[in-house]
Every structure is written in structure tokens, then in C-alpha cells.
Short mmCIF file of C-alpha atoms in Angstrom, two decimals:
data_model
loop_
_atom_site.label_atom_id
_atom_site.label_comp_id
_atom_site.label_asym_id
_atom_site.label_seq_id
_atom_site.Cartn_x
_atom_site.Cartn_y
_atom_site.Cartn_z
CA MET A 12 -44.79 14.51 -11.86
CA LYS A 13 -41.43 14.11 -10.09
CA THR A 14 -42.90 15.86 -7.03
CA VAL A 15 -45.88 13.50 -6.99
CA ILE A 16 -43.61 10.46 -7.26
CA ALA A 17 -41.36 11.73 -4.46
CA LEU A 18 -44.32 12.41 -2.16
CA THR A 19 -45.78 8.97 -2.92
CA LEU A 20 -42.50 7.30 -2.03
CA ILE A 21 -42.30 9.25 1.22
CA LEU A 22 -45.85 8.30 2.20
CA VAL A 23 -45.22 4.64 1.41
CA VAL A 24 -41.99 4.60 3.39
CA VAL A 25 -43.49 6.40 6.40
CA ALA A 26 -46.43 4.02 6.45
CA GLN A 27 -44.11 1.02 6.45
CA ALA A 28 -41.26 2.18 8.70
CA THR A 29 -39.28 -0.68 10.18
CA TYR A 30 -36.50 -1.46 12.64
CA TRP A 31 -33.07 -3.01 12.23
CA ASN A 32 -34.05 -6.31 13.82
CA GLN A 33 -36.63 -6.83 11.07
CA ILE A 34 -34.39 -6.08 8.11
CA ARG A 35 -33.20 -9.16 6.30
CA PRO A 36 -29.89 -9.82 4.58
CA ILE A 37 -30.26 -10.83 0.95
CA GLN A 38 -28.54 -14.20 1.14
CA PRO A 39 -30.02 -17.44 -0.18
CA TYR A 40 -31.02 -20.71 1.39
CA ARG A 41 -28.76 -23.75 1.64
CA ASP A 42 -30.98 -25.68 -0.80
CA ALA A 43 -30.39 -22.99 -3.38
CA ILE A 44 -26.63 -23.30 -2.95
CA ARG A 45 -26.85 -27.01 -3.69
CA LYS A 46 -28.82 -26.21 -6.84
CA PHE A 47 -26.25 -23.56 -7.76
CA GLN A 48 -23.40 -26.09 -7.47
CA ALA A 49 -25.36 -28.52 -9.64
CA TYR A 50 -25.94 -25.87 -12.29
CA LEU A 51 -22.21 -25.22 -12.60
CA MET A 52 -21.39 -28.92 -12.77
CA ASN A 53 -24.17 -30.07 -15.10
CA GLY A 54 -24.83 -27.68 -17.94
CA ARG A 55 -28.17 -27.60 -19.72
CA GLU A 56 -28.66 -26.65 -23.33
CA VAL A 57 -30.51 -23.32 -23.46
CA ALA A 58 -30.32 -20.23 -25.64
CA PRO A 59 -26.68 -19.07 -25.69
CA SER A 60 -25.59 -15.69 -24.39
CA GLY A 61 -22.43 -13.96 -25.56
CA PRO A 62 -19.65 -13.03 -23.15
CA GLY A 63 -19.12 -9.52 -21.91
CA LEU A 64 -22.69 -8.56 -20.98
CA LEU A 65 -21.38 -7.37 -17.61
CA PRO A 66 -17.66 -8.23 -17.68
CA TYR A 67 -17.08 -7.14 -14.09
CA GLN A 68 -19.84 -9.29 -12.59
CA VAL A 69 -18.81 -12.32 -10.53
CA LEU A 70 -20.67 -15.05 -8.69
CA ILE A 71 -19.50 -15.98 -5.18
CA SER A 72 -20.16 -19.01 -2.99
CA ASN A 73 -18.45 -20.27 0.14
CA ARG A 74 -20.56 -23.38 0.84
CA ARG A 75 -22.69 -21.36 3.24
CA LYS A 76 -23.73 -18.36 1.18
CA PHE A 77 -24.35 -17.47 -2.43
CA CYS A 78 -23.63 -13.86 -3.35
CA VAL A 79 -22.56 -11.54 -6.12
CA GLY A 80 -19.57 -9.25 -6.47
CA SER A 81 -17.66 -7.09 -8.91
CA LEU A 82 -14.12 -7.27 -10.23
CA ILE A 83 -12.43 -3.95 -9.37
CA LYS A 84 -8.87 -5.01 -10.22
CA GLU A 85 -7.56 -8.04 -12.05
CA ASP A 86 -6.98 -9.72 -8.67
CA LYS A 87 -9.57 -8.02 -6.43
CA VAL A 88 -13.32 -8.61 -6.01
CA LEU A 89 -15.57 -6.14 -4.20
CA THR A 90 -18.62 -7.48 -2.40
CA ALA A 91 -20.63 -7.16 0.82
CA ALA A 92 -19.07 -8.08 4.17
CA GLN A 93 -22.00 -10.41 4.86
CA CYS A 94 -20.79 -12.50 1.91
CA CYS A 95 -17.32 -12.93 3.46
CA TYR A 96 -18.33 -13.14 7.11
CA GLY A 97 -17.60 -16.57 8.56
CA GLY A 98 -16.13 -17.89 5.31
CA ARG A 99 -12.61 -19.14 4.64
CA PHE A 100 -12.89 -20.56 1.13
CA PHE A 101 -14.59 -18.92 -1.82
CA ARG A 102 -15.64 -20.07 -5.25
CA ILE A 103 -15.56 -17.17 -7.69
CA VAL A 104 -17.10 -17.51 -11.15
CA LEU A 105 -16.09 -14.89 -13.72
CA GLY A 106 -16.94 -14.32 -17.37
CA GLY A 107 -20.24 -16.18 -17.28
CA ASN A 108 -23.73 -14.96 -18.09
CA ASN A 109 -25.73 -18.19 -17.89
CA LEU A 110 -25.32 -20.81 -15.17
CA HIS A 111 -26.79 -23.53 -17.40
CA ILE A 112 -24.15 -23.14 -20.10
CA ASP A 113 -20.48 -24.04 -19.97
CA GLU A 114 -19.48 -20.77 -21.62
CA PRO A 115 -15.94 -20.62 -23.09
CA SER A 116 -15.33 -17.30 -21.33
CA ARG A 117 -16.08 -18.69 -17.86
CA GLN A 118 -13.28 -18.93 -15.31
CA ILE A 119 -13.51 -20.32 -11.79
CA VAL A 120 -11.00 -19.44 -9.08
CA TRP A 121 -10.75 -20.47 -5.43
CA PRO A 122 -9.30 -17.64 -3.32
CA THR A 123 -8.87 -18.08 0.43
CA LYS A 124 -8.24 -14.53 1.62
CA ALA A 125 -10.75 -11.74 2.23
CA THR A 126 -10.63 -8.39 4.03
CA ILE A 127 -13.84 -7.43 5.84
CA HIS A 128 -14.26 -3.82 6.94
CA GLU A 129 -13.00 -3.59 10.51
CA SER A 130 -16.20 -1.84 11.67
CA TYR A 131 -18.68 -4.17 9.96
CA ASN A 132 -21.77 -4.80 12.09
CA PRO A 133 -23.65 -7.98 11.03
CA SER A 134 -26.74 -6.89 12.97
CA THR A 135 -27.18 -3.48 11.35
CA PHE A 136 -25.25 -4.04 8.08
CA GLU A 137 -23.19 -0.94 8.77
CA ASN A 138 -19.91 -0.91 6.82
CA ASP A 139 -21.11 -3.86 4.76
CA ILE A 140 -18.10 -4.07 2.47
CA CYS A 141 -15.41 -6.68 1.78
CA ILE A 142 -12.57 -7.26 -0.66
CA ILE A 143 -11.73 -10.81 -1.77
CA HIS A 144 -8.11 -11.22 -2.85
CA LEU A 145 -7.59 -13.56 -5.80
CA ASP A 146 -4.44 -15.67 -5.83
CA PHE A 147 -3.52 -14.41 -9.31
CA PRO A 148 -4.76 -11.80 -11.81
CA VAL A 149 -7.60 -12.87 -14.10
CA SER A 150 -8.25 -11.69 -17.64
CA GLY A 151 -9.79 -12.91 -20.84
CA GLN A 152 -12.83 -12.56 -23.03
CA GLY A 153 -15.82 -11.23 -21.12
CA ILE A 154 -13.78 -10.30 -18.03
CA ALA A 155 -12.87 -6.71 -17.08
CA PRO A 156 -12.87 -4.57 -13.91
CA VAL A 157 -15.63 -2.05 -13.26
CA ARG A 158 -14.85 1.62 -12.80
CA LEU A 159 -15.17 3.10 -9.31
CA PRO A 160 -16.19 6.72 -8.59
CA SER A 161 -13.63 9.41 -9.35
CA CYS A 162 -12.80 12.20 -6.90
CA CYS A 163 -15.29 14.54 -8.58
CA LEU A 164 -18.15 12.20 -7.55
CA LEU A 165 -17.22 11.86 -3.88
CA SER A 166 -19.73 14.49 -2.74
CA GLU A 167 -22.56 13.21 -4.97
CA THR A 168 -25.66 11.67 -3.41
CA PHE A 169 -26.83 10.43 -6.86
CA ALA A 170 -30.44 11.18 -5.80
CA GLY A 171 -32.80 11.02 -8.76
CA ARG A 172 -30.29 9.18 -10.94
CA THR A 173 -31.26 6.05 -12.79
CA ALA A 174 -29.01 3.20 -11.69
CA THR A 175 -28.70 -0.46 -12.63
CA ILE A 176 -28.67 -3.57 -10.44
CA SER A 177 -27.68 -7.02 -11.66
CA GLY A 178 -27.28 -10.60 -10.51
CA TRP A 179 -28.41 -14.22 -10.54
CA GLU A 180 -31.09 -13.89 -7.90
CA LEU A 181 -33.40 -16.46 -6.39
CA THR A 182 -36.86 -16.49 -7.89
CA SER A 183 -38.62 -15.85 -4.56
CA ASP A 184 -38.22 -15.70 -0.79
CA GLY A 185 -39.30 -19.29 -0.26
CA GLU A 186 -37.05 -22.26 0.43
CA SER A 187 -38.27 -23.94 -2.78
CA SER A 188 -37.07 -21.04 -4.91
CA THR A 189 -34.48 -21.57 -7.62
CA ILE A 190 -31.64 -19.46 -8.95
CA THR A 191 -32.23 -17.65 -12.22
CA ALA A 192 -29.84 -19.18 -14.74
CA GLN A 193 -29.40 -16.02 -16.78
CA LEU A 194 -27.62 -12.94 -15.47
CA VAL A 195 -30.27 -10.23 -15.27
CA ARG A 196 -30.19 -6.48 -14.83
CA ARG A 197 -32.85 -3.87 -14.15
CA ASN A 198 -33.13 -0.15 -13.55
CA VAL A 199 -33.86 1.52 -10.22
CA THR A 200 -34.02 5.13 -9.06
CA VAL A 201 -31.71 6.43 -6.34
CA LEU A 202 -33.74 8.09 -3.56
CA GLU A 203 -33.05 11.18 -1.49
CA ASN A 204 -31.16 10.58 1.76
CA GLY A 205 -34.16 11.83 3.74
CA VAL A 206 -36.45 9.20 2.23
CA CYS A 207 -33.84 6.56 3.05
CA ARG A 208 -33.76 7.64 6.69
CA LEU A 209 -37.55 7.41 6.89
CA ALA A 210 -37.42 3.81 5.70
CA TYR A 211 -34.53 2.63 7.85
CA PRO A 212 -32.77 4.09 10.93
CA ILE A 213 -29.43 4.33 9.14
CA ASP A 214 -26.56 6.67 8.47
CA SER A 215 -27.63 7.63 4.96
CA SER A 216 -24.26 9.21 4.28
CA LYS A 217 -22.94 5.65 4.09
CA THR A 218 -25.99 4.02 2.52
CA ILE A 219 -27.79 4.46 -0.79
CA CYS A 220 -31.48 3.60 -1.00
CA ALA A 221 -32.94 2.80 -4.40
CA LYS A 222 -36.34 1.69 -5.64
CA GLY A 223 -37.63 0.21 -8.86
CA ILE A 224 -40.49 -1.87 -10.21
CA SER A 225 -38.56 -4.82 -8.82
CA GLY A 226 -35.53 -4.73 -6.58
CA ILE A 227 -32.83 -6.95 -5.17
CA CYS A 228 -33.76 -10.39 -3.89
CA ASN A 229 -32.12 -13.32 -2.14
CA GLY A 230 -28.71 -14.02 -3.64
CA ASP A 231 -28.16 -10.45 -4.84
CA ALA A 232 -26.08 -9.48 -1.78
CA GLY A 233 -22.76 -7.94 -2.76
CA GLY A 234 -23.95 -7.07 -6.24
CA PRO A 235 -23.01 -3.82 -7.96
CA LEU A 236 -25.24 -0.76 -8.20
CA THR A 237 -24.00 1.19 -11.22
CA ILE A 238 -24.69 4.39 -13.11
CA THR A 239 -23.75 5.20 -16.68
CA GLU A 240 -21.72 8.39 -16.92
CA CYS A 241 -21.65 10.85 -19.80
CA ASP A 242 -18.79 8.97 -21.47
CA GLY A 243 -20.99 5.87 -21.67
CA VAL A 244 -18.94 3.91 -19.13
CA GLU A 245 -20.57 2.26 -16.13
CA THR A 246 -19.39 3.32 -12.67
CA GLN A 247 -20.18 1.33 -9.54
CA ILE A 248 -21.65 3.49 -6.78
CA GLY A 249 -23.13 0.89 -4.43
CA ILE A 250 -22.99 -2.67 -3.09
CA ALA A 251 -26.27 -4.54 -2.52
CA SER A 252 -26.63 -4.90 1.25
CA PHE A 253 -30.16 -5.40 2.58
CA GLY A 254 -33.81 -5.57 1.68
CA PRO A 255 -37.10 -5.10 3.51
CA PRO A 256 -38.41 -7.70 6.00
CA LEU A 257 -40.51 -10.60 4.82
CA VAL A 258 -43.46 -9.32 6.85
CA HIS A 259 -43.54 -6.31 4.56
CA GLY A 260 -43.33 -8.23 1.31
CA GLY A 261 -39.68 -9.20 1.03
CA CYS A 262 -38.55 -9.13 -2.60
CA ARG A 263 -41.91 -7.71 -3.69
CA SER A 264 -42.13 -4.95 -1.12
CA ASN A 265 -42.75 -1.24 -1.67
CA TYR A 266 -39.72 -0.59 0.50
CA PRO A 267 -36.50 0.67 -1.05
CA ASP A 268 -33.41 -1.54 -0.98
CA GLY A 269 -30.18 -0.60 0.80
CA TYR A 270 -26.72 -0.40 -0.74
CA THR A 271 -23.34 0.38 0.78
CA ARG A 272 -22.33 3.81 -0.57
CA ILE A 273 -18.95 3.29 -2.26
CA THR A 274 -17.92 6.95 -2.27
CA GLU A 275 -17.67 6.78 1.53
CA TYR A 276 -15.20 3.90 1.30
CA ILE A 277 -12.90 4.91 -1.56
CA ASP A 278 -9.93 5.46 0.75
CA TRP A 279 -10.53 2.11 2.46
CA ILE A 280 -10.76 0.35 -0.90
CA LYS A 281 -7.53 1.95 -2.13
CA LYS A 282 -5.76 0.92 1.06
CA MET A 283 -6.98 -2.68 1.08
CA ALA A 284 -6.89 -3.34 -2.66
#
């Protein structure tokens, strides 16, 4: 069965091969950002959700883009470079699961400093990684850093592993789409590097491709791709970077999604964080 699935994925990817200039970043529309700001300012009464669902998850906006990130230290947020590129001020929301509820665990901070990878290419999404530096450490109920890969995982490709993606995505590719109020997560399967290269002309040593029933959509950029290790703790292995072009289905495509491979940037993260 695994062989059949792998061959099917390869055939789908080969049939739909694309080029860099067609790949789209997974950032939202300006209208959605205005709706996002309204959600945070004007809560609506909906079913409550307890804090701590994903304590490392953060929501990021800089008045131009709406993205996701992960808390990796009490004063450091890891996200995609495309989320920091061109921005000077950031609004970071921590400890919240539902945008319609003024949850007691929610904290909002306004950092002004970010470090984008020095070799980031906004055209090809190479080295799509950034660290946002908070002005002070954050802590509290429902807020905790995510674990990053240990040295024993640095040579892992994670192919075949079940991973989890999460975020407050837009409901579709269209400009009339809205942001999902509730933080959502879903499972995907990490693909072999060879399948990834068939889908996109990339350096697969620095990119993870993953595919599920549904994948990342607009607004998921910068979000964490995690696996659960044998001790039951989640470890972040990727950063949501890009999705397939709209001409091939966008959020509902048979293409895999692309993630920055964190194991290739551990030294950079340690240096900058």
C-alpha cells in the first residue's frame, strides 16, 4: 500500500510540475488583515477553548501581512522570512486559540526588531527563515516554547513521518475569504526528497515537502511543522513557506506544500537567538 501511495504521489507531482515564478507565498490579502484586526478588537461570544492547545503558536501581523510563528525562547519567535520582509513593526499574539474570544491567557506584544536570514531570496523562497526578537520575555498560562530538533535528528529527512501543521488560515484563496477564528491543526505526511524535487526545482536538503488531505493556505506562512517524538513531546522540524500556484488549485491542489527545513538552520538559529 505504501508503494502504491508513493507512486501515485510521484505521478501526480510529475504531471503537475511547476516553476518558481508560478509558486505563490502563503500570505493573506489586505482585506483579511483588516478583518483580523477587527476580530482582536471586537470579541464575539462563541464556544470557549481552553488555553494551551498549542502553547508555542503565535499570530503575527505587521499591517501588511498576516502570518504565523512559533515561540522558541521566551523572547524569540521563529517564522518565515517572507513574514518579516519589508516590515518594521510587528503585532504578536500569544496564548490565544480563538480570535473571537478575549481569552484570559492571551498576550499581545509589539516588537520592532527581526533578523532575516542573510541569504533569503523572496523570489524563490530559499532560506525562508526569520527570528523576531521580543522586547521582554513572555510567560504565563497557555504560553511555552516549542522544542527544536536535537543533534541526533540533524541527518533525518523525516520522510514517511506523520507531521502536524497548525494556524489560523484564510478560508479560501479569494479576496472575500475570512480568517478562521479557531486555531486548527491537521496531519500531513512528509515526502521523500526526490518527490519534492519533482514538484519544485528546489534544494530539497533545505526544504521539506509534505502532503495531506488538506494543506497550508493563505495566512499559514511561518507556521510550525511538528512531529511528536517517542517521549510524547512535539518537535518543530519545518516552517511553512510556500504552496502551489493558483492555476493548479491553490489551497486545494494535489501539490505538496513547502517548508523550510529547520535542521539545516540550527546553527543559524542558535547564533541569532
